[in-house]
Amino acid sequence: PLALAACSRPLLLRRCGGESHCGGAMSTYSRPQVPAGSCGAISLRLAGRDLLKPISKMDQAFYFLQPVDVVALRIPDYPTIVREPMDLGTIEKKLDASSYATTEEFVADVKLVWYNARLYNPVGSVVHEAARALEKAFDDRLEALVGSCDRPAPPAPDSDAADGVPASKLRPLLRSLQSHARSKPFRVPVDYVALNLPHYPTIITQPMDLATVSSNLERGRYGTVADLRRDIDLIWQNAIDFNGPTSWIGADASTLREHTKRKFSQSGFADTAAIALDAAAPPPAAPARKRAPAP
């Protein structure tokens, strides 16, 4: 049922059907994390002007401009599911009060608004879909702003970048991950139907696993070593996001993330190095024609 409220307040749906479980243990609440330095040279002033204000003026932002009033909306279970409430109005006040030390902290709070809305409200509901639309619009604006503010100088050429790294040199690294004692849950795609995890694709929008990475490598879908590393790291991040960093699978993902970093460091391959497909084997030579015996 809908929780009705005055027109000036957000309209939220009941918990059942959101990205938290119904009738059982809830999925782990995992606050979105934004890596340090990922926002480049964007200042907090610029973030407020070019990110927060345009997003707040969008029609769908109506639901997220003020804190959720759990009493008026008659949703007493909201605080038990959403552990850290956040809204765009509060973020604006924090910006004005210089409460953020970095732009990454600001971005993490904005992402928390969308995360909370998707967690509590069912897929397909007005609020859930509004959060998804605003999240995409925000991420697109952020990416464009980072690109315009942070133009690093091109890296100095090195032998790997110039000549390329053969895919054959990367296969042993992938095999070491696939054979690792803790990699079993990550070797093939997550079968969320068999595992009875219907909410998995709504939380993990870009699944990844070691078998898919290996297939992508063989098909030449990675342009550089950095592209390959990005997909491998996505495996570990998905596991942490869905299961929580303190779960056993989240802990294993963290261990494998560090193992991956060591392997790439030991390899000496530059992230900027292009990945070169192995040269195709030459076709077998035609059998030599037998010479007729001399008369």
PDB file of C-alpha atoms in Angstrom:
ATOM      1  CA  PRO A   1       0.000   0.000   0.000  1.00  0.00           C
ATOM      2  CA  LEU A   2       1.033   3.604  -0.562  1.00  0.00           C
ATOM      3  CA  ALA A   3       1.922   5.738   2.417  1.00  0.00           C
ATOM      4  CA  LEU A   4      -0.091   8.891   1.700  1.00  0.00           C
ATOM      5  CA  ALA A   5       1.135  12.322   2.704  1.00  0.00           C
ATOM      6  CA  ALA A   6       0.634  15.968   1.958  1.00  0.00           C
ATOM      7  CA  CYS A   7       1.552  17.004  -1.568  1.00  0.00           C
ATOM      8  CA  SER A   8       4.643  18.816  -0.348  1.00  0.00           C
ATOM      9  CA  ARG A   9       6.116  15.645   1.068  1.00  0.00           C
ATOM     10  CA  PRO A  10       7.700  12.670  -0.735  1.00  0.00           C
ATOM     11  CA  LEU A  11       5.528   9.674  -1.510  1.00  0.00           C
ATOM     12  CA  LEU A  12       7.194   6.481  -0.331  1.00  0.00           C
ATOM     13  CA  LEU A  13       6.152   2.873  -0.654  1.00  0.00           C
ATOM     14  CA  ARG A  14       6.311   0.145   1.924  1.00  0.00           C
ATOM     15  CA  ARG A  15       9.443  -1.886   2.372  1.00  0.00           C
ATOM     16  CA  CYS A  16       8.261  -5.092   0.699  1.00  0.00           C
ATOM     17  CA  GLY A  17       9.662  -5.333  -2.789  1.00  0.00           C
ATOM     18  CA  GLY A  18      12.515  -2.873  -2.427  1.00  0.00           C
ATOM     19  CA  GLU A  19      16.167  -3.807  -2.548  1.00  0.00           C
ATOM     20  CA  SER A  20      15.903  -5.116   1.004  1.00  0.00           C
ATOM     21  CA  HIS A  21      14.511  -8.553   1.765  1.00  0.00           C
ATOM     22  CA  CYS A  22      10.847  -9.151   2.689  1.00  0.00           C
ATOM     23  CA  GLY A  23       9.909 -11.366   5.578  1.00  0.00           C
ATOM     24  CA  GLY A  24      13.498 -12.358   6.345  1.00  0.00           C
ATOM     25  CA  ALA A  25      16.921 -11.023   7.154  1.00  0.00           C
ATOM     26  CA  MET A  26      17.591  -7.747   5.414  1.00  0.00           C
ATOM     27  CA  SER A  27      20.397  -7.284   2.948  1.00  0.00           C
ATOM     28  CA  THR A  28      23.403  -5.619   4.514  1.00  0.00           C
ATOM     29  CA  TYR A  29      23.167  -1.822   4.591  1.00  0.00           C
ATOM     30  CA  SER A  30      26.218  -0.627   2.705  1.00  0.00           C
ATOM     31  CA  ARG A  31      26.834   3.115   2.472  1.00  0.00           C
ATOM     32  CA  PRO A  32      28.119   4.073  -0.997  1.00  0.00           C
ATOM     33  CA  GLN A  33      31.863   4.719  -1.049  1.00  0.00           C
ATOM     34  CA  VAL A  34      33.667   7.183  -3.306  1.00  0.00           C
ATOM     35  CA  PRO A  35      37.430   6.597  -3.673  1.00  0.00           C
ATOM     36  CA  ALA A  36      39.678   9.473  -2.669  1.00  0.00           C
ATOM     37  CA  GLY A  37      40.800  11.523  -5.653  1.00  0.00           C
ATOM     38  CA  SER A  38      38.118  10.156  -7.986  1.00  0.00           C
ATOM     39  CA  CYS A  39      36.505  13.583  -8.381  1.00  0.00           C
ATOM     40  CA  GLY A  40      39.657  15.067  -9.838  1.00  0.00           C
ATOM     41  CA  ALA A  41      39.997  18.832  -9.539  1.00  0.00           C
ATOM     42  CA  ILE A  42      36.296  19.564  -8.926  1.00  0.00           C
ATOM     43  CA  SER A  43      35.921  22.061  -6.075  1.00  0.00           C
ATOM     44  CA  LEU A  44      33.032  21.924  -3.627  1.00  0.00           C
ATOM     45  CA  ARG A  45      31.809  25.281  -4.920  1.00  0.00           C
ATOM     46  CA  LEU A  46      31.724  23.927  -8.463  1.00  0.00           C
ATOM     47  CA  ALA A  47      30.040  20.723  -7.278  1.00  0.00           C
ATOM     48  CA  GLY A  48      27.241  22.714  -5.665  1.00  0.00           C
ATOM     49  CA  ARG A  49      26.746  24.953  -8.676  1.00  0.00           C
ATOM     50  CA  ASP A  50      27.096  22.449 -11.527  1.00  0.00           C
ATOM     51  CA  LEU A  51      25.922  19.222  -9.885  1.00  0.00           C
ATOM     52  CA  LEU A  52      23.586  19.735  -6.929  1.00  0.00           C
ATOM     53  CA  LYS A  53      21.586  22.711  -8.186  1.00  0.00           C
ATOM     54  CA  PRO A  54      20.751  21.321 -11.668  1.00  0.00           C
ATOM     55  CA  ILE A  55      19.796  17.926 -10.219  1.00  0.00           C
ATOM     56  CA  SER A  56      17.624  19.539  -7.540  1.00  0.00           C
ATOM     57  CA  LYS A  57      15.681  21.401 -10.228  1.00  0.00           C
ATOM     58  CA  MET A  58      14.733  18.236 -12.112  1.00  0.00           C
ATOM     59  CA  ASP A  59      11.094  17.129 -11.804  1.00  0.00           C
ATOM     60  CA  GLN A  60      11.967  13.781 -10.180  1.00  0.00           C
ATOM     61  CA  ALA A  61      13.953  15.552  -7.433  1.00  0.00           C
ATOM     62  CA  PHE A  62      10.666  16.496  -5.758  1.00  0.00           C
ATOM     63  CA  TYR A  63      10.828  13.331  -3.627  1.00  0.00           C
ATOM     64  CA  PHE A  64      14.325  13.991  -2.317  1.00  0.00           C
ATOM     65  CA  LEU A  65      14.452  17.689  -1.427  1.00  0.00           C
ATOM     66  CA  GLN A  66      13.612  17.257   2.270  1.00  0.00           C
ATOM     67  CA  PRO A  67      14.218  14.637   4.977  1.00  0.00           C
ATOM     68  CA  VAL A  68      11.756  11.744   5.021  1.00  0.00           C
ATOM     69  CA  ASP A  69       9.088  12.340   7.688  1.00  0.00           C
ATOM     70  CA  VAL A  70       8.451   8.807   8.916  1.00  0.00           C
ATOM     71  CA  VAL A  71       5.577   9.943  11.193  1.00  0.00           C
ATOM     72  CA  ALA A  72       3.643  11.877   8.567  1.00  0.00           C
ATOM     73  CA  LEU A  73       4.191   9.135   6.004  1.00  0.00           C
ATOM     74  CA  ARG A  74       3.311   6.400   8.513  1.00  0.00           C
ATOM     75  CA  ILE A  75       6.335   4.269   7.715  1.00  0.00           C
ATOM     76  CA  PRO A  76       7.723   3.249  11.145  1.00  0.00           C
ATOM     77  CA  ASP A  77      10.012   0.597   9.604  1.00  0.00           C
ATOM     78  CA  TYR A  78      11.927   3.196   7.568  1.00  0.00           C
ATOM     79  CA  PRO A  79      14.633   3.860  10.224  1.00  0.00           C
ATOM     80  CA  THR A  80      15.251   0.116  10.642  1.00  0.00           C
ATOM     81  CA  ILE A  81      16.002  -0.243   6.922  1.00  0.00           C
ATOM     82  CA  VAL A  82      17.548   3.111   6.084  1.00  0.00           C
ATOM     83  CA  ARG A  83      20.270   3.491   8.702  1.00  0.00           C
ATOM     84  CA  GLU A  84      21.636   6.797   7.365  1.00  0.00           C
ATOM     85  CA  PRO A  85      18.886   9.065   5.991  1.00  0.00           C
ATOM     86  CA  MET A  86      19.992  11.726   3.524  1.00  0.00           C
ATOM     87  CA  ASP A  87      18.295  14.224   1.216  1.00  0.00           C
ATOM     88  CA  LEU A  88      19.303  16.955  -1.208  1.00  0.00           C
ATOM     89  CA  GLY A  89      18.208  19.768   1.092  1.00  0.00           C
ATOM     90  CA  THR A  90      20.455  18.500   3.879  1.00  0.00           C
ATOM     91  CA  ILE A  91      23.345  18.192   1.442  1.00  0.00           C
ATOM     92  CA  GLU A  92      22.855  21.814   0.366  1.00  0.00           C
ATOM     93  CA  LYS A  93      22.949  22.936   4.010  1.00  0.00           C
ATOM     94  CA  LYS A  94      26.129  20.937   4.594  1.00  0.00           C
ATOM     95  CA  LEU A  95      27.715  22.602   1.567  1.00  0.00           C
ATOM     96  CA  ASP A  96      26.727  26.051   2.824  1.00  0.00           C
ATOM     97  CA  ALA A  97      28.140  25.237   6.261  1.00  0.00           C
ATOM     98  CA  SER A  98      31.430  23.932   4.771  1.00  0.00           C
ATOM     99  CA  SER A  99      30.806  20.565   6.425  1.00  0.00           C
ATOM    100  CA  TYR A 100      32.479  18.581   3.645  1.00  0.00           C
ATOM    101  CA  ALA A 101      36.242  18.216   3.701  1.00  0.00           C
ATOM    102  CA  THR A 102      36.393  16.869   0.138  1.00  0.00           C
ATOM    103  CA  THR A 103      34.242  16.707  -2.980  1.00  0.00           C
ATOM    104  CA  GLU A 104      34.265  12.916  -2.636  1.00  0.00           C
ATOM    105  CA  GLU A 105      32.401  13.230   0.693  1.00  0.00           C
ATOM    106  CA  PHE A 106      29.770  15.369  -1.024  1.00  0.00           C
ATOM    107  CA  VAL A 107      29.370  12.859  -3.875  1.00  0.00           C
ATOM    108  CA  ALA A 108      29.061   9.991  -1.380  1.00  0.00           C
ATOM    109  CA  ASP A 109      26.155  11.778   0.340  1.00  0.00           C
ATOM    110  CA  VAL A 110      24.377  12.349  -2.987  1.00  0.00           C
ATOM    111  CA  LYS A 111      24.807   8.686  -3.872  1.00  0.00           C
ATOM    112  CA  LEU A 112      23.412   7.817  -0.432  1.00  0.00           C
ATOM    113  CA  VAL A 113      20.146   9.585  -1.336  1.00  0.00           C
ATOM    114  CA  TRP A 114      19.642   7.338  -4.376  1.00  0.00           C
ATOM    115  CA  TYR A 115      20.795   4.216  -2.507  1.00  0.00           C
ATOM    116  CA  ASN A 116      18.296   4.754   0.321  1.00  0.00           C
ATOM    117  CA  ALA A 117      15.421   5.346  -2.084  1.00  0.00           C
ATOM    118  CA  ARG A 118      16.201   2.212  -4.104  1.00  0.00           C
ATOM    119  CA  LEU A 119      16.671   0.143  -0.973  1.00  0.00           C
ATOM    120  CA  TYR A 120      13.320   1.059   0.598  1.00  0.00           C
ATOM    121  CA  ASN A 121      11.032   1.444  -2.419  1.00  0.00           C
ATOM    122  CA  PRO A 122      10.054  -1.420  -4.747  1.00  0.00           C
ATOM    123  CA  VAL A 123      11.465  -1.682  -8.241  1.00  0.00           C
ATOM    124  CA  GLY A 124       9.015  -0.041 -10.626  1.00  0.00           C
ATOM    125  CA  SER A 125       7.623   2.344  -8.018  1.00  0.00           C
ATOM    126  CA  VAL A 126       7.634   6.080  -8.746  1.00  0.00           C
ATOM    127  CA  VAL A 127      10.246   6.859  -6.105  1.00  0.00           C
ATOM    128  CA  HIS A 128      12.554   3.958  -7.009  1.00  0.00           C
ATOM    129  CA  GLU A 129      12.536   4.854 -10.696  1.00  0.00           C
ATOM    130  CA  ALA A 130      12.974   8.551  -9.941  1.00  0.00           C
ATOM    131  CA  ALA A 131      16.071   7.696  -7.907  1.00  0.00           C
ATOM    132  CA  ARG A 132      17.501   5.629 -10.763  1.00  0.00           C
ATOM    133  CA  ALA A 133      16.894   8.428 -13.277  1.00  0.00           C
ATOM    134  CA  LEU A 134      18.462  11.074 -11.052  1.00  0.00           C
ATOM    135  CA  GLU A 135      21.406   8.805 -10.243  1.00  0.00           C
ATOM    136  CA  LYS A 136      22.171   8.425 -13.941  1.00  0.00           C
ATOM    137  CA  ALA A 137      21.780  12.146 -14.586  1.00  0.00           C
ATOM    138  CA  PHE A 138      24.067  12.949 -11.648  1.00  0.00           C
ATOM    139  CA  ASP A 139      26.708  10.399 -12.673  1.00  0.00           C
ATOM    140  CA  ASP A 140      26.676  11.697 -16.266  1.00  0.00           C
ATOM    141  CA  ARG A 141      27.146  15.279 -15.079  1.00  0.00           C
ATOM    142  CA  LEU A 142      29.883  14.235 -12.671  1.00  0.00           C
ATOM    143  CA  GLU A 143      31.772  12.339 -15.370  1.00  0.00           C
ATOM    144  CA  ALA A 144      31.568  15.298 -17.730  1.00  0.00           C
ATOM    145  CA  LEU A 145      32.716  17.696 -15.022  1.00  0.00           C
ATOM    146  CA  VAL A 146      35.662  15.524 -14.047  1.00  0.00           C
ATOM    147  CA  GLY A 147      36.693  15.355 -17.696  1.00  0.00           C
ATOM    148  CA  SER A 148      36.526  19.132 -18.135  1.00  0.00           C
ATOM    149  CA  CYS A 149      38.375  19.955 -14.901  1.00  0.00           C
ATOM    150  CA  ASP A 150      40.994  17.270 -14.782  1.00  0.00           C
ATOM    151  CA  ARG A 151      43.015  16.900 -17.976  1.00  0.00           C
ATOM    152  CA  PRO A 152      46.158  14.991 -16.986  1.00  0.00           C
ATOM    153  CA  ALA A 153      49.204  15.154 -19.208  1.00  0.00           C
ATOM    154  CA  PRO A 154      49.595  12.049 -21.349  1.00  0.00           C
ATOM    155  CA  PRO A 155      51.886   9.481 -19.719  1.00  0.00           C
ATOM    156  CA  ALA A 156      55.411   9.104 -20.961  1.00  0.00           C
ATOM    157  CA  PRO A 157      55.678   6.281 -23.469  1.00  0.00           C
ATOM    158  CA  ASP A 158      57.125   3.025 -22.217  1.00  0.00           C
ATOM    159  CA  SER A 159      57.983  -0.224 -23.892  1.00  0.00           C
ATOM    160  CA  ASP A 160      54.755  -1.953 -22.861  1.00  0.00           C
ATOM    161  CA  ALA A 161      52.598   0.946 -23.984  1.00  0.00           C
ATOM    162  CA  ALA A 162      54.420   1.154 -27.292  1.00  0.00           C
ATOM    163  CA  ASP A 163      54.672  -2.544 -28.119  1.00  0.00           C
ATOM    164  CA  GLY A 164      51.606  -3.865 -26.292  1.00  0.00           C
ATOM    165  CA  VAL A 165      51.272  -6.731 -23.836  1.00  0.00           C
ATOM    166  CA  PRO A 166      50.423 -10.046 -25.496  1.00  0.00           C
ATOM    167  CA  ALA A 167      47.268 -11.630 -24.130  1.00  0.00           C
ATOM    168  CA  SER A 168      49.316 -14.789 -23.575  1.00  0.00           C
ATOM    169  CA  LYS A 169      51.260 -12.972 -20.835  1.00  0.00           C
ATOM    170  CA  LEU A 170      48.053 -12.078 -19.019  1.00  0.00           C
ATOM    171  CA  ARG A 171      46.520 -15.548 -19.019  1.00  0.00           C
ATOM    172  CA  PRO A 172      48.776 -16.868 -16.210  1.00  0.00           C
ATOM    173  CA  LEU A 173      47.683 -13.961 -14.028  1.00  0.00           C
ATOM    174  CA  LEU A 174      44.024 -14.801 -14.612  1.00  0.00           C
ATOM    175  CA  ARG A 175      44.696 -18.488 -13.973  1.00  0.00           C
ATOM    176  CA  SER A 176      46.281 -17.594 -10.625  1.00  0.00           C
ATOM    177  CA  LEU A 177      43.038 -15.855  -9.638  1.00  0.00           C
ATOM    178  CA  GLN A 178      40.855 -18.713 -10.866  1.00  0.00           C
ATOM    179  CA  SER A 179      42.904 -21.254  -8.924  1.00  0.00           C
ATOM    180  CA  HIS A 180      43.049 -19.211  -5.721  1.00  0.00           C
ATOM    181  CA  ALA A 181      41.477 -21.047  -2.797  1.00  0.00           C
ATOM    182  CA  ARG A 182      39.052 -18.188  -2.117  1.00  0.00           C
ATOM    183  CA  SER A 183      37.979 -17.511  -5.702  1.00  0.00           C
ATOM    184  CA  LYS A 184      35.348 -20.250  -6.063  1.00  0.00           C
ATOM    185  CA  PRO A 185      32.321 -17.906  -5.664  1.00  0.00           C
ATOM    186  CA  PHE A 186      33.746 -15.607  -8.337  1.00  0.00           C
ATOM    187  CA  ARG A 187      34.660 -18.068 -11.102  1.00  0.00           C
ATOM    188  CA  VAL A 188      31.326 -18.083 -12.940  1.00  0.00           C
ATOM    189  CA  PRO A 189      28.372 -15.660 -13.222  1.00  0.00           C
ATOM    190  CA  VAL A 190      26.092 -15.374 -10.186  1.00  0.00           C
ATOM    191  CA  ASP A 191      22.986 -17.490 -10.787  1.00  0.00           C
ATOM    192  CA  TYR A 192      20.630 -15.289  -8.795  1.00  0.00           C
ATOM    193  CA  VAL A 193      17.613 -17.416  -9.798  1.00  0.00           C
ATOM    194  CA  ALA A 194      19.086 -20.637  -8.411  1.00  0.00           C
ATOM    195  CA  LEU A 195      20.326 -18.753  -5.334  1.00  0.00           C
ATOM    196  CA  ASN A 196      16.892 -17.171  -4.817  1.00  0.00           C
ATOM    197  CA  LEU A 197      18.258 -13.618  -4.968  1.00  0.00           C
ATOM    198  CA  PRO A 198      15.654 -11.816  -7.126  1.00  0.00           C
ATOM    199  CA  HIS A 199      16.896  -8.407  -5.957  1.00  0.00           C
ATOM    200  CA  TYR A 200      20.501  -9.085  -7.098  1.00  0.00           C
ATOM    201  CA  PRO A 201      20.213  -7.442 -10.562  1.00  0.00           C
ATOM    202  CA  THR A 202      18.635  -4.305  -9.074  1.00  0.00           C
ATOM    203  CA  ILE A 203      21.624  -3.810  -6.763  1.00  0.00           C
ATOM    204  CA  ILE A 204      24.384  -5.149  -9.011  1.00  0.00           C
ATOM    205  CA  THR A 205      23.716  -3.490 -12.346  1.00  0.00           C
ATOM    206  CA  GLN A 206      26.974  -4.609 -13.973  1.00  0.00           C
ATOM    207  CA  PRO A 207      27.717  -8.237 -13.007  1.00  0.00           C
ATOM    208  CA  MET A 208      31.195  -9.620 -13.601  1.00  0.00           C
ATOM    209  CA  ASP A 209      33.071 -12.868 -12.934  1.00  0.00           C
ATOM    210  CA  LEU A 210      36.419 -14.465 -13.769  1.00  0.00           C
ATOM    211  CA  ALA A 211      35.056 -16.625 -16.587  1.00  0.00           C
ATOM    212  CA  THR A 212      33.575 -13.569 -18.307  1.00  0.00           C
ATOM    213  CA  VAL A 213      36.838 -11.649 -17.884  1.00  0.00           C
ATOM    214  CA  SER A 214      38.762 -14.547 -19.418  1.00  0.00           C
ATOM    215  CA  SER A 215      36.334 -14.709 -22.344  1.00  0.00           C
ATOM    216  CA  ASN A 216      36.581 -10.947 -22.884  1.00  0.00           C
ATOM    217  CA  LEU A 217      40.370 -11.195 -22.940  1.00  0.00           C
ATOM    218  CA  GLU A 218      40.305 -13.920 -25.583  1.00  0.00           C
ATOM    219  CA  ARG A 219      37.838 -11.941 -27.700  1.00  0.00           C
ATOM    220  CA  GLY A 220      40.019  -8.830 -27.635  1.00  0.00           C
ATOM    221  CA  ARG A 221      37.521  -6.719 -25.725  1.00  0.00           C
ATOM    222  CA  TYR A 222      40.134  -5.059 -23.507  1.00  0.00           C
ATOM    223  CA  GLY A 223      42.063  -2.263 -25.122  1.00  0.00           C
ATOM    224  CA  THR A 224      44.543  -1.723 -22.290  1.00  0.00           C
ATOM    225  CA  VAL A 225      45.725  -3.395 -19.103  1.00  0.00           C
ATOM    226  CA  ALA A 226      43.718  -0.788 -17.178  1.00  0.00           C
ATOM    227  CA  ASP A 227      40.512  -2.006 -18.893  1.00  0.00           C
ATOM    228  CA  LEU A 228      41.256  -5.560 -17.796  1.00  0.00           C
ATOM    229  CA  ARG A 229      42.033  -4.498 -14.231  1.00  0.00           C
ATOM    230  CA  ARG A 230      38.814  -2.483 -14.078  1.00  0.00           C
ATOM    231  CA  ASP A 231      36.667  -5.541 -14.831  1.00  0.00           C
ATOM    232  CA  ILE A 232      38.573  -7.732 -12.379  1.00  0.00           C
ATOM    233  CA  ASP A 233      38.143  -5.129  -9.646  1.00  0.00           C
ATOM    234  CA  LEU A 234      34.430  -4.940 -10.482  1.00  0.00           C
ATOM    235  CA  ILE A 235      34.113  -8.585  -9.409  1.00  0.00           C
ATOM    236  CA  TRP A 236      35.430  -7.804  -5.933  1.00  0.00           C
ATOM    237  CA  GLN A 237      33.475  -4.548  -5.597  1.00  0.00           C
ATOM    238  CA  ASN A 238      30.177  -6.202  -6.572  1.00  0.00           C
ATOM    239  CA  ALA A 239      30.675  -8.864  -3.894  1.00  0.00           C
ATOM    240  CA  ILE A 240      31.417  -6.238  -1.251  1.00  0.00           C
ATOM    241  CA  ASP A 241      28.489  -4.022  -2.285  1.00  0.00           C
ATOM    242  CA  PHE A 242      25.965  -6.852  -2.250  1.00  0.00           C
ATOM    243  CA  ASN A 243      27.162  -8.862   0.748  1.00  0.00           C
ATOM    244  CA  GLY A 244      28.799  -6.177   2.877  1.00  0.00           C
ATOM    245  CA  PRO A 245      32.506  -5.751   3.668  1.00  0.00           C
ATOM    246  CA  THR A 246      32.292  -7.738   6.932  1.00  0.00           C
ATOM    247  CA  SER A 247      30.590 -10.804   5.441  1.00  0.00           C
ATOM    248  CA  TRP A 248      32.761 -13.833   4.666  1.00  0.00           C
ATOM    249  CA  ILE A 249      32.362 -13.333   0.936  1.00  0.00           C
ATOM    250  CA  GLY A 250      33.086  -9.610   1.264  1.00  0.00           C
ATOM    251  CA  ALA A 251      36.234 -10.435   3.238  1.00  0.00           C
ATOM    252  CA  ASP A 252      37.309 -12.954   0.583  1.00  0.00           C
ATOM    253  CA  ALA A 253      36.718 -10.336  -2.123  1.00  0.00           C
ATOM    254  CA  SER A 254      38.937  -7.874  -0.233  1.00  0.00           C
ATOM    255  CA  THR A 255      41.657 -10.527   0.081  1.00  0.00           C
ATOM    256  CA  LEU A 256      41.481 -11.269  -3.646  1.00  0.00           C
ATOM    257  CA  ARG A 257      41.563  -7.559  -4.450  1.00  0.00           C
ATOM    258  CA  GLU A 258      44.892  -7.241  -2.622  1.00  0.00           C
ATOM    259  CA  HIS A 259      46.138 -10.441  -4.269  1.00  0.00           C
ATOM    260  CA  THR A 260      45.241  -8.988  -7.687  1.00  0.00           C
ATOM    261  CA  LYS A 261      47.118  -5.757  -6.947  1.00  0.00           C
ATOM    262  CA  ARG A 262      50.227  -7.724  -5.983  1.00  0.00           C
ATOM    263  CA  LYS A 263      50.069  -9.862  -9.114  1.00  0.00           C
ATOM    264  CA  PHE A 264      49.792  -6.858 -11.421  1.00  0.00           C
ATOM    265  CA  SER A 265      52.554  -5.074  -9.521  1.00  0.00           C
ATOM    266  CA  GLN A 266      54.827  -8.088  -9.876  1.00  0.00           C
ATOM    267  CA  SER A 267      54.035  -8.365 -13.574  1.00  0.00           C
ATOM    268  CA  GLY A 268      55.403  -4.901 -14.277  1.00  0.00           C
ATOM    269  CA  PHE A 269      52.730  -4.252 -16.916  1.00  0.00           C
ATOM    270  CA  ALA A 270      51.840  -0.568 -17.237  1.00  0.00           C
ATOM    271  CA  ASP A 271      48.128   0.238 -16.971  1.00  0.00           C
ATOM    272  CA  THR A 272      48.445   2.247 -20.187  1.00  0.00           C
ATOM    273  CA  ALA A 273      49.884  -0.706 -22.105  1.00  0.00           C
ATOM    274  CA  ALA A 274      47.737  -1.933 -24.967  1.00  0.00           C
ATOM    275  CA  ILE A 275      46.735  -5.581 -24.942  1.00  0.00           C
ATOM    276  CA  ALA A 276      47.772  -7.292 -28.155  1.00  0.00           C
ATOM    277  CA  LEU A 277      45.909 -10.351 -29.338  1.00  0.00           C
ATOM    278  CA  ASP A 278      48.117 -13.336 -29.972  1.00  0.00           C
ATOM    279  CA  ALA A 279      49.059 -13.742 -33.595  1.00  0.00           C
ATOM    280  CA  ALA A 280      46.890 -16.335 -35.259  1.00  0.00           C
ATOM    281  CA  ALA A 281      48.660 -19.571 -35.995  1.00  0.00           C
ATOM    282  CA  PRO A 282      49.519 -19.894 -39.713  1.00  0.00           C
ATOM    283  CA  PRO A 283      47.328 -22.342 -41.607  1.00  0.00           C
ATOM    284  CA  PRO A 284      48.862 -25.753 -42.054  1.00  0.00           C
ATOM    285  CA  ALA A 285      50.955 -26.059 -45.197  1.00  0.00           C
ATOM    286  CA  ALA A 286      49.466 -28.028 -48.055  1.00  0.00           C
ATOM    287  CA  PRO A 287      50.925 -31.516 -48.249  1.00  0.00           C
ATOM    288  CA  ALA A 288      53.829 -31.738 -50.669  1.00  0.00           C
ATOM    289  CA  ARG A 289      52.936 -33.387 -53.958  1.00  0.00           C
ATOM    290  CA  LYS A 290      54.681 -36.682 -54.391  1.00  0.00           C
ATOM    291  CA  ARG A 291      57.004 -36.812 -57.308  1.00  0.00           C
ATOM    292  CA  ALA A 292      56.415 -39.530 -59.784  1.00  0.00           C
ATOM    293  CA  PRO A 293      59.259 -42.055 -59.945  1.00  0.00           C
ATOM    294  CA  ALA A 294      61.737 -41.464 -62.709  1.00  0.00           C
ATOM    295  CA  PRO A 295      61.087 -43.684 -65.673  1.00  0.00           C
TER     296      PRO A 295
END
